[in-house]
Amino acid sequence: MKKLGNHASLGMRTLAVHGGQRPDELSGAISTPITATSSFSYGDFDSGARRFSGEEPGYMYSRFANPTVTAFEQRMAVLEDAEAAVACASGMAAISATLFALLKSGDEIIHVGVLYGGTEGVIRNLLPRYGITPVFAADVQALKSAFTPRTKMVFVETPANPVMAIVDLAEIARLSREAGAISVVDNTFATPYLTRPLEKGIDIVLHSATKYISGHGDATGGVVVGNRQWIDPIRTLCLKQFGGCLSPFEAALLTRGLKTLPLRVEASSNSAQKIAEYLSGHPAVSTVFYPGLKTHPGYDVARQQMKLFGGIMAVDLKGGIPAARHFLDKLTLVTQAVSLGDTDSLACHPATTTHSAVSAKIRLESGITDGLVRISIGIEDTEDLIADFQQALEGV
Ligand SMILES: Cc1ncc(COP(=O)(O)O)c(C=O)c1O
């Protein structure tokens, strides 16, 4: 590992390039080599036995661990300032493994506010099949009265997909600790560049690395960071038992993406701020959900816990589904697609795509109306994006 002195004194751009990185021992290659192998020779009989019993360190089989994947995990741990990290095949693999590794039959999990549709699905529909009870709290205020002696975990997402709801992480950490519950944050939208939840006292942070961490829309992955106490059981479940390991090819792409994370997030956040201001003045738009707007209910908390306000926003168009269809179909520079956090700007209609599996009632309670369009701002020139939105809104 490179000697970087005290990590705490280094800026995030330096850490994104150098943190947790080491030149390849054999070749000296600076970029992490892709170790494309399923198994590793352990030499002799006794060494094999020692590795499998955990007495001797060393790689054995790529489902358990792989050097390219380890390199990505170490870099993520540095960026989130965590003791340990485990990489998984996708964001959903990371989320499912965290829930199933740390919860057992009889436990309760409180999920606060809006969550990504896939996460909602696992918490509301899958966990009850294994005797784990989901309890919904609309916000931090509601959370205070939702704890019971059976509460084991509190799960939040901030900013939350797709209406950019902001949850106060320091409060979540404090209340969870007082109640003896593990606090878990999906930090996909903020990235470690904008928010480091562990510094606020949160126990576990996870990401869909498919988004900003990859940043180029060319890899699928997930990662969970925190103390070993939590990461070790998640690693065993996710990799050894569920088999949801990250491929070394994806790990190399994610590691490369990390190097430019601060630059990309900064560019898209600055652009998003200007675009949100432009869209909020447009007559076809009823509301812009962006935490950098003073009208956003989460503005004050976001200012405290985020370095910038991020690159994602949602706009509610006055004309419902016909307006959303017209707007999305007329975009030329911005691509219609789910996912977010890419160099390319993307836009989608949550009610019929990302959140289509969520019931209409829950969708509306979460602010996912028929006219809502989610936009992920990429790193193109702001003026070009505004021109595209302007022409697409004509005639809405
Ligand atoms: C906030 C958030 N968490 C988790 C996920 C799931 O990640 P993945 O698609 O990598 O499984 C998504 C996907 O959109 C997301 O937006």
Tab-separated table of C-alpha atoms and ligand atoms in Angstrom:
chain	number	residue	atom	x	y	z
A	1	MET	CA	0.000	0.000	0.000
A	2	LYS	CA	1.254	3.494	-0.786
A	3	LYS	CA	2.355	5.404	2.271
A	4	LEU	CA	0.068	8.417	2.344
A	5	GLY	CA	0.644	9.528	5.914
A	6	ASN	CA	-2.442	10.693	7.723
A	7	HIS	CA	-5.460	10.131	5.445
A	8	ALA	CA	-7.491	12.652	7.384
A	9	SER	CA	-5.227	15.478	6.222
A	10	LEU	CA	-5.574	14.649	2.510
A	11	GLY	CA	-8.193	16.092	0.186
A	12	MET	CA	-10.769	13.852	-1.478
A	13	ARG	CA	-9.300	14.412	-4.946
A	14	THR	CA	-5.922	13.138	-3.724
A	15	LEU	CA	-7.525	10.204	-1.937
A	16	ALA	CA	-9.595	9.313	-5.005
A	17	VAL	CA	-6.414	9.023	-7.071
A	18	HIS	CA	-4.011	7.498	-4.523
A	19	GLY	CA	-5.885	6.258	-1.451
A	20	GLY	CA	-5.606	2.505	-0.894
A	21	GLN	CA	-3.692	2.076	-4.160
A	22	ARG	CA	-0.532	-0.003	-4.452
A	23	PRO	CA	1.551	-0.805	-7.539
A	24	ASP	CA	1.319	-4.441	-8.610
A	25	GLU	CA	3.946	-6.453	-6.702
A	26	LEU	CA	5.111	-8.448	-9.739
A	27	SER	CA	5.123	-5.911	-12.564
A	28	GLY	CA	4.956	-2.553	-10.817
A	29	ALA	CA	1.849	-1.707	-12.881
A	30	ILE	CA	0.218	1.413	-11.470
A	31	SER	CA	-3.274	0.631	-12.743
A	32	THR	CA	-4.740	-2.343	-10.912
A	33	PRO	CA	-4.176	-5.457	-13.075
A	34	ILE	CA	-7.189	-7.634	-13.781
A	35	THR	CA	-6.587	-10.996	-12.139
A	36	ALA	CA	-8.729	-13.156	-14.394
A	37	THR	CA	-8.672	-16.446	-12.553
A	38	SER	CA	-11.250	-18.518	-10.759
A	39	SER	CA	-8.810	-20.290	-8.424
A	40	PHE	CA	-5.370	-19.696	-6.919
A	41	SER	CA	-2.609	-22.220	-6.365
A	42	TYR	CA	-1.754	-22.596	-2.704
A	43	GLY	CA	1.294	-24.764	-3.391
A	44	ASP	CA	1.142	-27.709	-1.076
A	45	PHE	CA	-1.283	-29.762	1.003
A	46	ASP	CA	-0.603	-28.078	4.361
A	47	SER	CA	-0.754	-24.583	2.947
A	48	GLY	CA	-4.157	-25.384	1.388
A	49	ALA	CA	-5.467	-26.589	4.727
A	50	ARG	CA	-4.126	-23.521	6.530
A	51	ARG	CA	-5.685	-21.119	4.022
A	52	PHE	CA	-9.081	-22.782	4.195
A	53	SER	CA	-9.014	-22.781	7.998
A	54	GLY	CA	-8.092	-19.084	8.026
A	55	GLU	CA	-4.717	-19.714	9.745
A	56	GLU	CA	-2.798	-18.429	6.711
A	57	PRO	CA	-3.740	-15.444	4.558
A	58	GLY	CA	-3.947	-15.927	0.804
A	59	TYR	CA	-6.353	-16.206	-2.076
A	60	MET	CA	-8.114	-19.494	-2.795
A	61	TYR	CA	-11.099	-18.984	-5.081
A	62	SER	CA	-12.437	-15.807	-6.746
A	63	ARG	CA	-15.925	-16.150	-5.259
A	64	PHE	CA	-14.318	-15.661	-1.815
A	65	ALA	CA	-11.776	-12.975	-2.761
A	66	ASN	CA	-9.792	-11.780	-5.759
A	67	PRO	CA	-6.869	-9.293	-5.816
A	68	THR	CA	-8.561	-6.882	-8.280
A	69	VAL	CA	-11.675	-6.883	-6.117
A	70	THR	CA	-9.612	-6.449	-2.939
A	71	ALA	CA	-7.948	-3.384	-4.494
A	72	PHE	CA	-11.364	-1.822	-5.142
A	73	GLU	CA	-12.530	-2.638	-1.596
A	74	GLN	CA	-9.440	-1.030	-0.072
A	75	ARG	CA	-9.929	2.134	-2.102
A	76	MET	CA	-13.597	2.378	-1.097
A	77	ALA	CA	-12.714	1.892	2.582
A	78	VAL	CA	-10.259	4.798	2.360
A	79	LEU	CA	-12.746	7.081	0.599
A	80	GLU	CA	-15.494	6.400	3.158
A	81	ASP	CA	-12.933	6.406	5.996
A	82	ALA	CA	-14.087	2.932	7.018
A	83	GLU	CA	-12.329	0.014	8.708
A	84	ALA	CA	-13.426	-2.460	6.019
A	85	ALA	CA	-15.343	-2.830	2.761
A	86	VAL	CA	-16.888	-5.697	0.832
A	87	ALA	CA	-17.647	-5.486	-2.876
A	88	CYS	CA	-20.711	-7.238	-4.301
A	89	ALA	CA	-22.106	-8.012	-7.744
A	90	SER	CA	-24.579	-5.091	-7.703
A	91	GLY	CA	-26.129	-2.522	-5.409
A	92	MET	CA	-29.030	-4.895	-4.765
A	93	ALA	CA	-26.607	-7.713	-3.868
A	94	ALA	CA	-25.006	-5.339	-1.333
A	95	ILE	CA	-28.380	-4.339	0.105
A	96	SER	CA	-29.816	-7.877	0.282
A	97	ALA	CA	-26.640	-9.247	1.857
A	98	THR	CA	-26.618	-6.496	4.490
A	99	LEU	CA	-30.239	-7.159	5.424
A	100	PHE	CA	-29.986	-10.939	5.484
A	101	ALA	CA	-26.603	-11.077	7.214
A	102	LEU	CA	-27.569	-8.829	10.115
A	103	LEU	CA	-31.288	-9.528	10.628
A	104	LYS	CA	-32.956	-12.723	11.825
A	105	SER	CA	-36.470	-13.987	12.361
A	106	GLY	CA	-38.232	-11.951	15.072
A	107	ASP	CA	-36.321	-8.722	14.341
A	108	GLU	CA	-37.851	-5.452	13.148
A	109	ILE	CA	-36.325	-3.071	10.616
A	110	ILE	CA	-37.454	0.542	10.373
A	111	HIS	CA	-37.168	2.063	6.900
A	112	VAL	CA	-37.350	5.823	6.894
A	113	GLY	CA	-38.906	7.806	4.049
A	114	VAL	CA	-38.544	7.033	0.362
A	115	LEU	CA	-36.184	4.294	-0.832
A	116	TYR	CA	-35.134	2.953	-4.226
A	117	GLY	CA	-37.964	0.698	-5.499
A	118	GLY	CA	-35.829	-2.470	-5.430
A	119	THR	CA	-34.865	-1.874	-1.799
A	120	GLU	CA	-38.506	-1.190	-0.872
A	121	GLY	CA	-39.421	-4.491	-2.539
A	122	VAL	CA	-36.928	-6.530	-0.511
A	123	ILE	CA	-37.796	-4.825	2.783
A	124	ARG	CA	-41.576	-4.821	2.399
A	125	ASN	CA	-42.119	-8.098	0.509
A	126	LEU	CA	-39.156	-10.431	1.014
A	127	LEU	CA	-38.109	-9.891	4.640
A	128	PRO	CA	-41.572	-10.798	6.063
A	129	ARG	CA	-41.256	-14.245	4.419
A	130	TYR	CA	-38.333	-14.857	6.801
A	131	GLY	CA	-40.059	-13.559	9.944
A	132	ILE	CA	-38.485	-10.074	9.818
A	133	THR	CA	-40.992	-7.238	10.235
A	134	PRO	CA	-40.634	-3.997	8.267
A	135	VAL	CA	-41.863	-0.843	10.003
A	136	PHE	CA	-42.256	2.344	7.966
A	137	ALA	CA	-41.439	5.778	9.418
A	138	ALA	CA	-42.189	8.721	7.130
A	139	ASP	CA	-39.421	10.904	8.580
A	140	VAL	CA	-37.041	11.347	11.524
A	141	GLN	CA	-39.891	12.632	13.720
A	142	ALA	CA	-41.926	9.472	13.038
A	143	LEU	CA	-38.851	7.318	13.646
A	144	LYS	CA	-38.719	8.457	17.290
A	145	SER	CA	-41.934	6.625	18.107
A	146	ALA	CA	-41.356	3.654	15.785
A	147	PHE	CA	-38.670	1.900	17.871
A	148	THR	CA	-39.630	-1.233	19.820
A	149	PRO	CA	-37.409	-3.646	21.785
A	150	ARG	CA	-37.317	-5.772	18.601
A	151	THR	CA	-35.876	-3.007	16.384
A	152	LYS	CA	-32.549	-4.247	15.052
A	153	MET	CA	-31.876	-1.944	12.104
A	154	VAL	CA	-32.768	1.497	10.721
A	155	PHE	CA	-32.388	1.862	6.945
A	156	VAL	CA	-32.321	5.209	5.121
A	157	GLU	CA	-31.352	6.655	1.764
A	158	THR	CA	-30.319	10.291	1.312
A	159	PRO	CA	-30.865	12.041	-1.036
A	160	ALA	CA	-33.677	9.569	-1.683
A	161	ASN	CA	-34.650	8.228	-5.047
A	162	PRO	CA	-36.393	9.859	-6.902
A	163	VAL	CA	-37.729	12.971	-5.091
A	164	MET	CA	-34.399	13.835	-3.462
A	165	ALA	CA	-35.782	13.672	0.080
A	166	ILE	CA	-33.079	14.489	2.646
A	167	VAL	CA	-32.694	12.627	5.934
A	168	ASP	CA	-30.643	14.053	8.817
A	169	LEU	CA	-27.897	11.443	9.221
A	170	ALA	CA	-26.573	12.666	12.587
A	171	GLU	CA	-30.101	12.339	14.011
A	172	ILE	CA	-30.570	8.870	12.498
A	173	ALA	CA	-27.242	7.766	14.001
A	174	ARG	CA	-28.061	9.206	17.430
A	175	LEU	CA	-31.582	7.776	17.648
A	176	SER	CA	-30.497	4.357	16.356
A	177	ARG	CA	-27.619	4.138	18.813
A	178	GLU	CA	-29.869	5.103	21.733
A	179	ALA	CA	-32.276	2.338	20.704
A	180	GLY	CA	-29.475	-0.220	20.227
A	181	ALA	CA	-30.204	-0.523	16.487
A	182	ILE	CA	-27.721	-0.669	13.572
A	183	SER	CA	-27.992	2.342	11.263
A	184	VAL	CA	-27.571	1.720	7.525
A	185	VAL	CA	-27.390	4.396	4.821
A	186	ASP	CA	-27.614	3.993	1.077
A	187	ASN	CA	-25.127	6.695	0.006
A	188	THR	CA	-25.452	6.052	-3.749
A	189	PHE	CA	-26.768	9.522	-4.670
A	190	ALA	CA	-24.367	11.511	-2.494
A	191	THR	CA	-21.177	9.436	-2.942
A	192	PRO	CA	-18.346	9.732	-0.381
A	193	TYR	CA	-17.309	12.958	-2.110
A	194	LEU	CA	-20.445	14.791	-0.956
A	195	THR	CA	-21.303	12.949	2.278
A	196	ARG	CA	-19.375	10.579	4.556
A	197	PRO	CA	-22.102	9.070	6.767
A	198	LEU	CA	-19.674	7.152	9.028
A	199	GLU	CA	-18.368	10.533	10.232
A	200	LYS	CA	-21.920	11.323	11.350
A	201	GLY	CA	-22.004	8.176	13.477
A	202	ILE	CA	-23.772	5.879	10.984
A	203	ASP	CA	-22.727	2.198	11.314
A	204	ILE	CA	-22.927	0.924	7.734
A	205	VAL	CA	-22.795	2.678	4.352
A	206	LEU	CA	-23.618	0.998	1.078
A	207	HIS	CA	-23.618	1.968	-2.578
A	208	SER	CA	-24.848	0.909	-5.917
A	209	ALA	CA	-21.369	1.290	-7.434
A	210	THR	CA	-23.108	0.997	-10.813
A	211	LYS	CA	-23.859	4.719	-10.488
A	212	TYR	CA	-21.348	7.492	-9.647
A	213	ILE	CA	-18.550	5.156	-8.557
A	214	SER	CA	-18.348	3.581	-11.998
A	215	GLY	CA	-19.445	6.912	-13.459
A	216	HIS	CA	-19.301	5.753	-17.067
A	217	GLY	CA	-22.311	3.453	-17.245
A	218	ASP	CA	-20.078	0.495	-18.083
A	219	ALA	CA	-20.065	-1.605	-14.907
A	220	THR	CA	-22.484	-3.116	-12.388
A	221	GLY	CA	-21.441	-3.452	-8.758
A	222	GLY	CA	-22.149	-2.727	-5.128
A	223	VAL	CA	-20.126	-2.130	-1.989
A	224	VAL	CA	-20.730	-2.050	1.764
A	225	VAL	CA	-18.381	-0.279	4.205
A	226	GLY	CA	-18.170	-0.076	7.992
A	227	ASN	CA	-16.469	-1.781	10.923
A	228	ARG	CA	-15.281	-5.371	10.540
A	229	GLN	CA	-17.901	-6.413	13.081
A	230	TRP	CA	-20.539	-5.734	10.369
A	231	ILE	CA	-18.568	-6.246	7.169
A	232	ASP	CA	-17.242	-9.746	8.024
A	233	PRO	CA	-20.684	-11.408	8.290
A	234	ILE	CA	-21.903	-9.520	5.193
A	235	ARG	CA	-18.835	-10.763	3.283
A	236	THR	CA	-19.444	-14.374	4.297
A	237	LEU	CA	-23.118	-14.252	3.339
A	238	CYS	CA	-22.832	-12.222	0.153
A	239	LEU	CA	-19.824	-13.928	-1.351
A	240	LYS	CA	-19.495	-17.434	0.084
A	241	GLN	CA	-23.174	-18.248	0.606
A	242	PHE	CA	-25.246	-16.147	-1.833
A	243	GLY	CA	-22.385	-16.110	-4.340
A	244	GLY	CA	-22.973	-12.447	-5.204
A	245	CYS	CA	-19.291	-11.632	-5.780
A	246	LEU	CA	-18.006	-8.786	-7.948
A	247	SER	CA	-16.171	-9.813	-11.109
A	248	PRO	CA	-12.512	-8.667	-11.341
A	249	PHE	CA	-13.319	-7.062	-14.715
A	250	GLU	CA	-16.038	-4.920	-13.105
A	251	ALA	CA	-13.760	-4.192	-10.133
A	252	ALA	CA	-11.103	-2.765	-12.485
A	253	LEU	CA	-13.689	-0.485	-14.121
A	254	LEU	CA	-14.985	0.669	-10.738
A	255	THR	CA	-11.459	1.352	-9.504
A	256	ARG	CA	-10.766	3.434	-12.598
A	257	GLY	CA	-14.057	5.284	-12.121
A	258	LEU	CA	-13.151	6.168	-8.536
A	259	LYS	CA	-10.140	8.196	-9.662
A	260	THR	CA	-12.337	10.838	-11.289
A	261	LEU	CA	-15.233	10.622	-8.820
A	262	PRO	CA	-14.673	14.061	-7.222
A	263	LEU	CA	-14.221	15.761	-10.603
A	264	ARG	CA	-17.338	14.204	-12.088
A	265	VAL	CA	-19.531	14.746	-9.036
A	266	GLU	CA	-18.425	18.337	-8.739
A	267	ALA	CA	-19.103	19.064	-12.424
A	268	SER	CA	-22.536	17.452	-12.436
A	269	SER	CA	-23.529	19.054	-9.095
A	270	ASN	CA	-22.591	22.540	-10.295
A	271	SER	CA	-24.473	22.004	-13.538
A	272	ALA	CA	-27.497	20.507	-11.749
A	273	GLN	CA	-27.788	23.562	-9.518
A	274	LYS	CA	-28.071	25.870	-12.566
A	275	ILE	CA	-30.434	23.520	-14.397
A	276	ALA	CA	-32.693	23.144	-11.328
A	277	GLU	CA	-32.896	26.934	-11.086
A	278	TYR	CA	-33.733	27.183	-14.802
A	279	LEU	CA	-36.411	24.456	-14.666
A	280	SER	CA	-38.053	25.831	-11.527
A	281	GLY	CA	-38.840	29.030	-13.449
A	282	HIS	CA	-40.414	27.187	-16.418
A	283	PRO	CA	-44.225	27.469	-16.786
A	284	ALA	CA	-44.657	23.763	-17.717
A	285	VAL	CA	-43.024	22.620	-14.470
A	286	SER	CA	-44.999	22.547	-11.235
A	287	THR	CA	-42.161	21.508	-8.861
A	288	VAL	CA	-38.438	20.837	-9.073
A	289	PHE	CA	-37.154	18.463	-6.392
A	290	TYR	CA	-33.519	19.431	-5.866
A	291	PRO	CA	-31.957	19.876	-2.418
A	292	GLY	CA	-29.936	22.873	-3.641
A	293	LEU	CA	-33.107	24.929	-4.061
A	294	LYS	CA	-34.134	26.934	-0.997
A	295	THR	CA	-37.734	25.795	-1.607
A	296	HIS	CA	-36.711	22.152	-1.024
A	297	PRO	CA	-37.757	20.957	2.457
A	298	GLY	CA	-34.367	19.308	2.963
A	299	TYR	CA	-32.290	22.347	1.971
A	300	ASP	CA	-30.987	23.226	5.464
A	301	VAL	CA	-30.033	19.655	6.403
A	302	ALA	CA	-28.502	19.061	2.961
A	303	ARG	CA	-26.359	22.184	3.384
A	304	GLN	CA	-24.974	20.758	6.628
A	305	GLN	CA	-24.292	17.203	5.512
A	306	MET	CA	-23.476	17.556	1.795
A	307	LYS	CA	-20.496	19.290	0.229
A	308	LEU	CA	-22.592	20.124	-2.874
A	309	PHE	CA	-26.187	19.152	-3.638
A	310	GLY	CA	-25.512	16.387	-6.170
A	311	GLY	CA	-26.359	15.800	-9.800
A	312	ILE	CA	-29.842	14.292	-9.575
A	313	MET	CA	-33.194	16.052	-9.584
A	314	ALA	CA	-36.815	15.270	-10.306
A	315	VAL	CA	-39.277	17.576	-12.028
A	316	ASP	CA	-43.035	17.316	-11.736
A	317	LEU	CA	-44.598	18.368	-15.032
A	318	LYS	CA	-48.033	19.976	-14.900
A	319	GLY	CA	-49.539	17.772	-17.625
A	320	GLY	CA	-49.039	14.311	-15.988
A	321	ILE	CA	-48.196	11.300	-18.193
A	322	PRO	CA	-48.802	13.030	-21.591
A	323	ALA	CA	-46.466	15.866	-20.573
A	324	ALA	CA	-43.804	13.433	-19.322
A	325	ARG	CA	-44.024	11.404	-22.546
A	326	HIS	CA	-43.770	14.536	-24.732
A	327	PHE	CA	-40.809	15.921	-22.752
A	328	LEU	CA	-38.859	12.662	-22.616
A	329	ASP	CA	-39.477	11.743	-26.260
A	330	LYS	CA	-38.294	15.166	-27.437
A	331	LEU	CA	-34.959	15.156	-25.583
A	332	THR	CA	-32.050	14.804	-27.991
A	333	LEU	CA	-28.854	15.209	-25.938
A	334	VAL	CA	-30.235	13.669	-22.755
A	335	THR	CA	-30.810	9.927	-23.110
A	336	GLN	CA	-33.973	8.201	-21.878
A	337	ALA	CA	-32.705	5.477	-19.584
A	338	VAL	CA	-32.791	4.386	-15.960
A	339	SER	CA	-29.620	4.472	-13.838
A	340	LEU	CA	-27.863	7.663	-12.860
A	341	GLY	CA	-24.493	9.124	-12.013
A	342	ASP	CA	-23.017	8.624	-15.489
A	343	THR	CA	-20.930	11.041	-17.561
A	344	ASP	CA	-23.975	11.138	-19.872
A	345	SER	CA	-27.154	12.882	-18.734
A	346	LEU	CA	-30.050	10.450	-18.374
A	347	ALA	CA	-33.770	10.943	-17.755
A	348	CYS	CA	-36.564	8.526	-16.870
A	349	HIS	CA	-40.195	8.351	-15.781
A	350	PRO	CA	-40.110	6.654	-12.319
A	351	ALA	CA	-43.836	5.748	-12.193
A	352	THR	CA	-43.541	3.508	-15.283
A	353	THR	CA	-39.921	2.388	-14.875
A	354	THR	CA	-37.851	2.335	-11.646
A	355	HIS	CA	-40.859	2.455	-9.307
A	356	SER	CA	-43.419	0.597	-11.454
A	357	ALA	CA	-43.329	-2.387	-9.061
A	358	VAL	CA	-44.258	-0.143	-6.111
A	359	SER	CA	-48.027	0.086	-5.521
A	360	ALA	CA	-49.763	3.241	-6.825
A	361	LYS	CA	-50.736	4.150	-3.242
A	362	ILE	CA	-47.156	4.000	-1.942
A	363	ARG	CA	-45.910	5.778	-5.068
A	364	LEU	CA	-48.214	8.711	-4.473
A	365	GLU	CA	-47.379	8.803	-0.743
A	366	SER	CA	-43.717	9.053	-1.791
A	367	GLY	CA	-44.399	11.939	-4.203
A	368	ILE	CA	-43.940	9.810	-7.342
A	369	THR	CA	-46.675	11.377	-9.425
A	370	ASP	CA	-47.509	10.603	-13.067
A	371	GLY	CA	-45.824	13.812	-14.218
A	372	LEU	CA	-42.583	13.154	-12.351
A	373	VAL	CA	-39.413	12.842	-14.428
A	374	ARG	CA	-36.047	12.024	-12.838
A	375	ILE	CA	-32.988	13.605	-14.385
A	376	SER	CA	-29.382	12.639	-13.767
A	377	ILE	CA	-27.119	15.446	-14.921
A	378	GLY	CA	-23.908	14.294	-16.567
A	379	ILE	CA	-20.746	16.231	-17.294
A	380	GLU	CA	-21.802	17.858	-20.586
A	381	ASP	CA	-21.788	21.669	-20.918
A	382	THR	CA	-24.577	23.154	-18.830
A	383	GLU	CA	-25.720	25.493	-21.626
A	384	ASP	CA	-26.170	22.561	-24.030
A	385	LEU	CA	-28.258	20.679	-21.486
A	386	ILE	CA	-30.435	23.705	-20.772
A	387	ALA	CA	-30.993	24.150	-24.522
A	388	ASP	CA	-32.091	20.505	-24.770
A	389	PHE	CA	-34.516	20.844	-21.835
A	390	GLN	CA	-35.844	24.104	-23.248
A	391	GLN	CA	-36.691	22.641	-26.671
A	392	ALA	CA	-38.152	19.466	-25.113
A	393	LEU	CA	-40.468	21.502	-22.900
A	394	GLU	CA	-41.877	23.442	-25.858
A	395	GLY	CA	-45.484	22.449	-26.371
A	396	VAL	CA	-45.718	20.402	-23.145
B	1	LIG	C1	-30.260	4.463	-4.488
B	1	LIG	C2	-30.093	3.130	-5.123
B	1	LIG	N1	-29.699	2.090	-4.376
B	1	LIG	C3	-29.541	0.867	-4.921
B	1	LIG	C4	-29.796	0.622	-6.246
B	1	LIG	C5	-29.602	-0.756	-6.801
B	1	LIG	O1	-28.350	-0.828	-7.435
B	1	LIG	P1	-27.971	-1.869	-8.608
B	1	LIG	O2	-28.805	-1.506	-9.792
B	1	LIG	O3	-26.515	-1.682	-8.799
B	1	LIG	O4	-28.317	-3.220	-8.100
B	1	LIG	C6	-30.207	1.675	-7.065
B	1	LIG	C7	-30.478	1.449	-8.495
B	1	LIG	O5	-30.941	2.319	-9.191
B	1	LIG	C8	-30.362	2.976	-6.490
B	1	LIG	O6	-30.760	4.012	-7.217
